[in-house]
CSV table of C-alpha atoms in Angstrom, one decimal:
chain,number,residue,atom,x,y,z
S,11,GLU,CA,-10.2,-34.6,-31.6
S,12,PRO,CA,-13.4,-34.9,-33.6
S,13,GLU,CA,-16.4,-33.2,-32.2
S,14,VAL,CA,-20.3,-32.7,-33.1
S,15,THR,CA,-21.2,-29.4,-34.0
S,16,GLN,CA,-24.6,-27.3,-33.5
S,17,THR,CA,-25.6,-24.5,-35.0
S,18,PRO,CA,-27.1,-22.1,-34.0
S,19,SER,CA,-25.7,-21.5,-30.6
S,20,HIS,CA,-28.6,-19.5,-29.7
S,21,GLN,CA,-31.7,-19.0,-31.2
S,22,VAL,CA,-34.7,-16.6,-30.0
S,23,THR,CA,-38.0,-17.3,-31.8
S,24,GLN,CA,-41.7,-16.4,-31.3
S,25,MET,CA,-44.1,-19.0,-29.8
S,26,GLY,CA,-45.6,-20.9,-32.9
S,27,GLN,CA,-43.0,-20.1,-34.9
S,28,GLU,CA,-41.0,-23.2,-36.8
S,29,VAL,CA,-37.5,-23.7,-35.7
S,30,ILE,CA,-34.6,-26.0,-37.2
S,31,LEU,CA,-31.6,-26.9,-35.0
S,32,ARG,CA,-29.0,-28.6,-37.4
S,33,CYS,CA,-25.8,-30.6,-36.2
S,34,VAL,CA,-22.9,-32.3,-38.0
S,35,PRO,CA,-22.1,-35.6,-36.1
S,36,ILE,CA,-18.7,-36.8,-36.0
S,37,SER,CA,-18.0,-38.3,-39.7
S,38,ASN,CA,-17.8,-42.2,-38.7
S,39,HIS,CA,-20.7,-42.3,-36.5
S,40,LEU,CA,-23.5,-44.3,-37.1
S,41,TYR,CA,-26.1,-43.6,-34.5
S,42,PHE,CA,-27.4,-39.9,-33.8
S,43,TYR,CA,-29.5,-38.5,-30.6
S,44,TRP,CA,-31.2,-35.4,-29.4
S,45,TYR,CA,-31.3,-34.5,-25.9
S,46,ARG,CA,-32.6,-31.4,-24.4
S,47,GLN,CA,-32.1,-29.6,-20.7
S,48,ILE,CA,-34.4,-27.4,-19.9
S,49,LEU,CA,-33.2,-24.6,-17.2
S,50,GLY,CA,-32.1,-26.0,-13.7
S,51,GLN,CA,-33.6,-29.4,-15.0
S,52,LYS,CA,-31.9,-32.8,-15.9
S,53,VAL,CA,-30.9,-33.7,-19.3
S,54,GLU,CA,-33.5,-35.4,-21.1
S,55,PHE,CA,-33.4,-37.7,-24.0
S,56,LEU,CA,-35.8,-37.0,-27.0
S,57,VAL,CA,-35.0,-39.3,-30.3
S,58,SER,CA,-32.2,-41.6,-31.0
S,59,PHE,CA,-31.7,-42.6,-35.0
S,60,TYR,CA,-29.9,-44.8,-37.4
S,61,ASN,CA,-30.3,-46.0,-40.5
S,62,ASN,CA,-32.0,-43.0,-41.6
S,63,GLU,CA,-35.1,-44.0,-39.3
S,64,ILE,CA,-36.0,-43.2,-35.7
S,65,SER,CA,-35.0,-46.1,-33.3
S,66,GLU,CA,-36.1,-44.9,-30.0
S,67,LYS,CA,-38.3,-41.7,-29.0
S,68,SER,CA,-39.5,-40.8,-25.6
S,69,GLU,CA,-43.0,-39.3,-24.5
S,70,ILE,CA,-41.6,-35.7,-25.1
S,71,PHE,CA,-40.9,-36.3,-28.8
S,72,ASP,CA,-44.6,-35.8,-30.0
S,73,ASP,CA,-45.9,-34.7,-33.4
S,74,GLN,CA,-44.7,-31.6,-32.9
S,75,PHE,CA,-40.9,-32.8,-33.4
S,76,SER,CA,-39.0,-34.6,-36.4
S,77,VAL,CA,-35.6,-35.2,-37.3
S,78,GLU,CA,-34.0,-35.8,-40.8
S,79,ARG,CA,-30.6,-36.7,-42.0
S,80,PRO,CA,-31.3,-34.2,-45.2
S,81,ASP,CA,-28.0,-34.9,-47.2
S,82,GLY,CA,-25.8,-37.4,-45.4
S,83,SER,CA,-24.0,-35.2,-42.9
S,84,ASN,CA,-26.4,-32.6,-41.5
S,85,PHE,CA,-28.9,-34.1,-38.6
S,86,THR,CA,-31.6,-32.2,-38.0
S,87,LEU,CA,-34.3,-31.6,-35.7
S,88,LYS,CA,-37.3,-29.2,-36.3
S,89,ILE,CA,-39.9,-28.4,-34.0
S,90,ARG,CA,-42.8,-27.3,-36.2
S,91,SER,CA,-45.0,-24.8,-33.7
S,92,THR,CA,-42.9,-23.7,-30.7
S,93,LYS,CA,-44.2,-23.5,-27.2
S,94,LEU,CA,-43.1,-21.7,-24.2
S,95,GLU,CA,-42.2,-25.0,-22.6
S,96,ASP,CA,-39.9,-25.9,-25.6
S,97,SER,CA,-37.2,-23.3,-24.3
S,98,ALA,CA,-34.0,-25.6,-23.6
S,99,MET,CA,-30.4,-26.2,-24.2
S,100,TYR,CA,-30.8,-28.8,-27.0
S,101,PHE,CA,-27.8,-31.5,-27.5
S,102,CYS,CA,-27.0,-33.1,-30.3
S,103,ALA,CA,-25.1,-36.5,-30.3
S,104,SER,CA,-23.6,-38.9,-32.2
S,105,SER,CA,-21.9,-42.8,-31.7
S,106,VAL,CA,-20.2,-45.3,-33.4
S,107,GLY,CA,-22.1,-47.9,-31.5
S,108,ARG,CA,-25.2,-47.7,-29.1
S,109,SER,CA,-23.5,-47.9,-26.1
S,110,GLY,CA,-23.4,-45.1,-23.5
S,111,ASN,CA,-19.2,-44.6,-23.5
S,112,THR,CA,-19.6,-43.9,-26.7
S,113,ILE,CA,-21.6,-41.1,-27.1
S,114,TYR,CA,-20.1,-37.8,-27.7
S,115,PHE,CA,-22.1,-34.8,-27.2
S,116,GLY,CA,-22.4,-31.3,-28.9
S,117,GLU,CA,-21.8,-27.6,-27.2
S,118,GLY,CA,-25.6,-27.7,-27.2
S,119,SER,CA,-28.2,-25.2,-29.2
S,120,TRP,CA,-29.8,-22.9,-26.8
S,121,LEU,CA,-33.5,-22.3,-28.0
S,122,THR,CA,-35.7,-19.2,-26.5
S,123,VAL,CA,-39.1,-19.2,-27.2
S,124,VAL,CA,-41.0,-15.9,-26.5
N,5,ASP,CA,-40.8,-39.3,-12.4
N,6,GLN,CA,-37.3,-39.5,-11.5
N,7,GLN,CA,-35.7,-42.5,-11.7
N,8,VAL,CA,-32.4,-41.6,-11.1
N,9,LYS,CA,-31.7,-39.2,-8.7
N,10,GLN,CA,-28.6,-37.3,-7.5
N,11,ASN,CA,-29.6,-35.8,-4.1
N,12,SER,CA,-26.7,-33.4,-3.6
N,13,PRO,CA,-26.8,-30.4,-5.8
N,14,SER,CA,-23.3,-29.5,-5.0
N,15,LEU,CA,-20.5,-30.7,-3.4
N,16,SER,CA,-16.8,-29.0,-2.0
N,17,VAL,CA,-13.9,-30.6,-1.6
N,18,GLN,CA,-10.6,-29.5,-0.8
N,19,GLU,CA,-7.7,-30.5,-3.6
N,20,GLY,CA,-6.4,-33.3,-3.4
N,21,ARG,CA,-8.7,-35.1,-0.9
N,22,ILE,CA,-11.2,-37.5,-2.0
N,23,SER,CA,-14.9,-36.8,-3.9
N,24,ILE,CA,-17.4,-38.8,-3.6
N,25,LEU,CA,-20.9,-38.2,-6.0
N,26,ASN,CA,-23.5,-40.1,-5.2
N,27,CYS,CA,-26.8,-41.5,-7.3
N,28,ASP,CA,-29.9,-43.8,-6.8
N,29,TYR,CA,-31.9,-45.1,-9.1
N,30,THR,CA,-35.7,-46.6,-8.8
N,31,ASN,CA,-35.6,-48.9,-11.9
N,32,SER,CA,-34.4,-52.2,-11.4
N,33,MET,CA,-34.1,-52.9,-15.4
N,34,PHE,CA,-31.4,-50.0,-15.6
N,35,ASP,CA,-28.3,-52.5,-16.2
N,36,TYR,CA,-25.9,-49.8,-17.6
N,37,PHE,CA,-24.8,-46.9,-15.6
N,38,LEU,CA,-22.2,-43.8,-16.7
N,39,TRP,CA,-21.2,-40.6,-15.4
N,40,TYR,CA,-20.6,-37.5,-17.5
N,41,LYS,CA,-19.1,-34.4,-16.7
N,42,LYS,CA,-20.2,-30.9,-17.7
N,43,TYR,CA,-18.8,-27.8,-18.4
N,44,PRO,CA,-20.7,-24.5,-18.4
N,45,ALA,CA,-21.3,-23.6,-22.3
N,46,GLU,CA,-20.4,-27.4,-23.0
N,47,GLY,CA,-22.0,-30.9,-23.9
N,48,PRO,CA,-21.6,-33.5,-21.5
N,49,THR,CA,-18.6,-35.5,-21.8
N,50,PHE,CA,-18.3,-39.6,-21.0
N,51,LEU,CA,-16.4,-40.1,-18.0
N,52,ILE,CA,-16.5,-43.8,-16.8
N,53,SER,CA,-19.3,-46.3,-16.8
N,54,ILE,CA,-19.7,-49.8,-15.2
N,55,SER,CA,-22.3,-52.6,-16.1
N,56,SER,CA,-24.2,-54.5,-13.8
N,57,ILE,CA,-22.1,-57.5,-13.7
N,58,LYS,CA,-19.6,-55.6,-12.1
N,59,ASP,CA,-19.3,-53.6,-8.8
N,60,LYS,CA,-16.4,-51.6,-9.4
N,61,ASN,CA,-14.7,-50.0,-12.2
N,62,GLU,CA,-11.6,-48.1,-12.0
N,63,ASP,CA,-10.2,-45.7,-14.8
N,64,GLY,CA,-6.8,-43.8,-12.9
N,65,ARG,CA,-8.5,-41.5,-10.9
N,66,PHE,CA,-11.9,-42.2,-11.1
N,67,THR,CA,-13.6,-44.9,-9.6
N,68,VAL,CA,-17.3,-45.9,-9.8
N,69,PHE,CA,-18.9,-48.4,-7.1
N,70,LEU,CA,-22.3,-50.3,-8.0
N,71,ASN,CA,-24.2,-51.4,-5.3
N,72,LYS,CA,-27.3,-52.9,-6.9
N,73,SER,CA,-29.3,-54.4,-3.8
N,74,ALA,CA,-29.3,-50.5,-2.5
N,75,LYS,CA,-29.9,-49.6,-6.3
N,76,HIS,CA,-27.0,-47.0,-5.7
N,77,LEU,CA,-23.8,-45.6,-7.3
N,78,SER,CA,-21.0,-43.2,-6.4
N,79,LEU,CA,-18.6,-42.0,-7.9
N,80,HIS,CA,-14.9,-41.7,-6.5
N,81,ILE,CA,-12.3,-39.2,-7.8
N,82,VAL,CA,-9.1,-39.3,-5.7
N,83,PRO,CA,-6.8,-37.1,-5.5
N,84,SER,CA,-9.5,-34.0,-6.4
N,85,GLN,CA,-8.0,-31.6,-8.9
N,86,PRO,CA,-9.1,-28.0,-9.2
N,87,GLY,CA,-9.8,-28.9,-12.9
N,88,ASP,CA,-12.6,-31.5,-11.8
N,89,SER,CA,-14.5,-28.6,-10.7
N,90,ALA,CA,-17.5,-29.2,-13.0
N,91,VAL,CA,-21.3,-30.6,-13.0
N,92,TYR,CA,-21.6,-34.3,-13.1
N,93,PHE,CA,-24.5,-36.5,-14.1
N,94,CYS,CA,-25.0,-40.2,-13.2
N,95,ALA,CA,-26.9,-41.4,-16.2
N,96,ALA,CA,-28.2,-45.2,-16.8
N,97,SER,CA,-29.8,-47.3,-19.6
N,98,ARG,CA,-31.7,-50.3,-20.1
N,99,THR,CA,-29.7,-52.4,-22.8
N,100,GLY,CA,-31.0,-55.7,-21.9
N,101,ALA,CA,-34.1,-54.6,-23.1
N,102,GLY,CA,-32.9,-53.1,-26.0
N,103,SER,CA,-33.0,-49.5,-25.2
N,104,TYR,CA,-30.1,-47.5,-25.1
N,105,GLN,CA,-31.7,-44.0,-24.5
N,106,LEU,CA,-29.6,-42.3,-21.3
N,107,THR,CA,-31.8,-41.4,-18.1
N,108,PHE,CA,-29.5,-38.9,-16.5
N,109,GLY,CA,-29.9,-37.5,-12.9
N,110,LYS,CA,-30.1,-33.9,-12.3
N,111,GLY,CA,-26.4,-33.5,-11.6
N,112,THR,CA,-24.2,-32.5,-8.9
N,113,LYS,CA,-21.9,-29.5,-9.2
N,114,LEU,CA,-18.1,-30.6,-7.6
N,115,SER,CA,-16.3,-27.6,-6.5
N,116,VAL,CA,-12.6,-28.4,-6.2
N,117,ILE,CA,-10.9,-25.7,-3.9
N,118,PRO,CA,-7.0,-25.4,-4.4
């Protein structure tokens, strides 16, 4: 079964450093997402991406965050200057259509900011 | 701001019995509801969904009930199996408003005891 793959599975970074989380969505999918889950809290929507542009973003997705699809296969989330509160599990997801029942999540990238 | 609430952090059920997971929401704009299942170290996996025009949707052992007037939905699993042990997330979206981002509850950890 096709799957969304994410790298790295775990990254530790110093506060203020830039971090790039990488994702390879399922090949025929058109919509791409990032969600995150801070330990002990709920999964939160960050951003959705379609046709090479952001289609929706949440309040969490401020100027410190950016996404891009640099080469047609990877989908990346960049955090420009990490803060302690950015420590979380970041889930990439993709879907053929926009409906939630078609969204496939990756296994997550655990980011620890120290 | 808990627009989607799962008030039971955990639930234990005997194998073969019914598991009932509950979810309440506050935003009346939500019109599409989903249940996701999550195992440790994996991303959420779609389980079943329901549109606000329906009050019940069934898929095998899983049935979701929606009570719009009470802003309440529930997931029934019958019969429960040990492999169902996981964290179950309720999620909602406002597709009629053109928003497909998922708003998640905090999850309920289901343990099915053999």
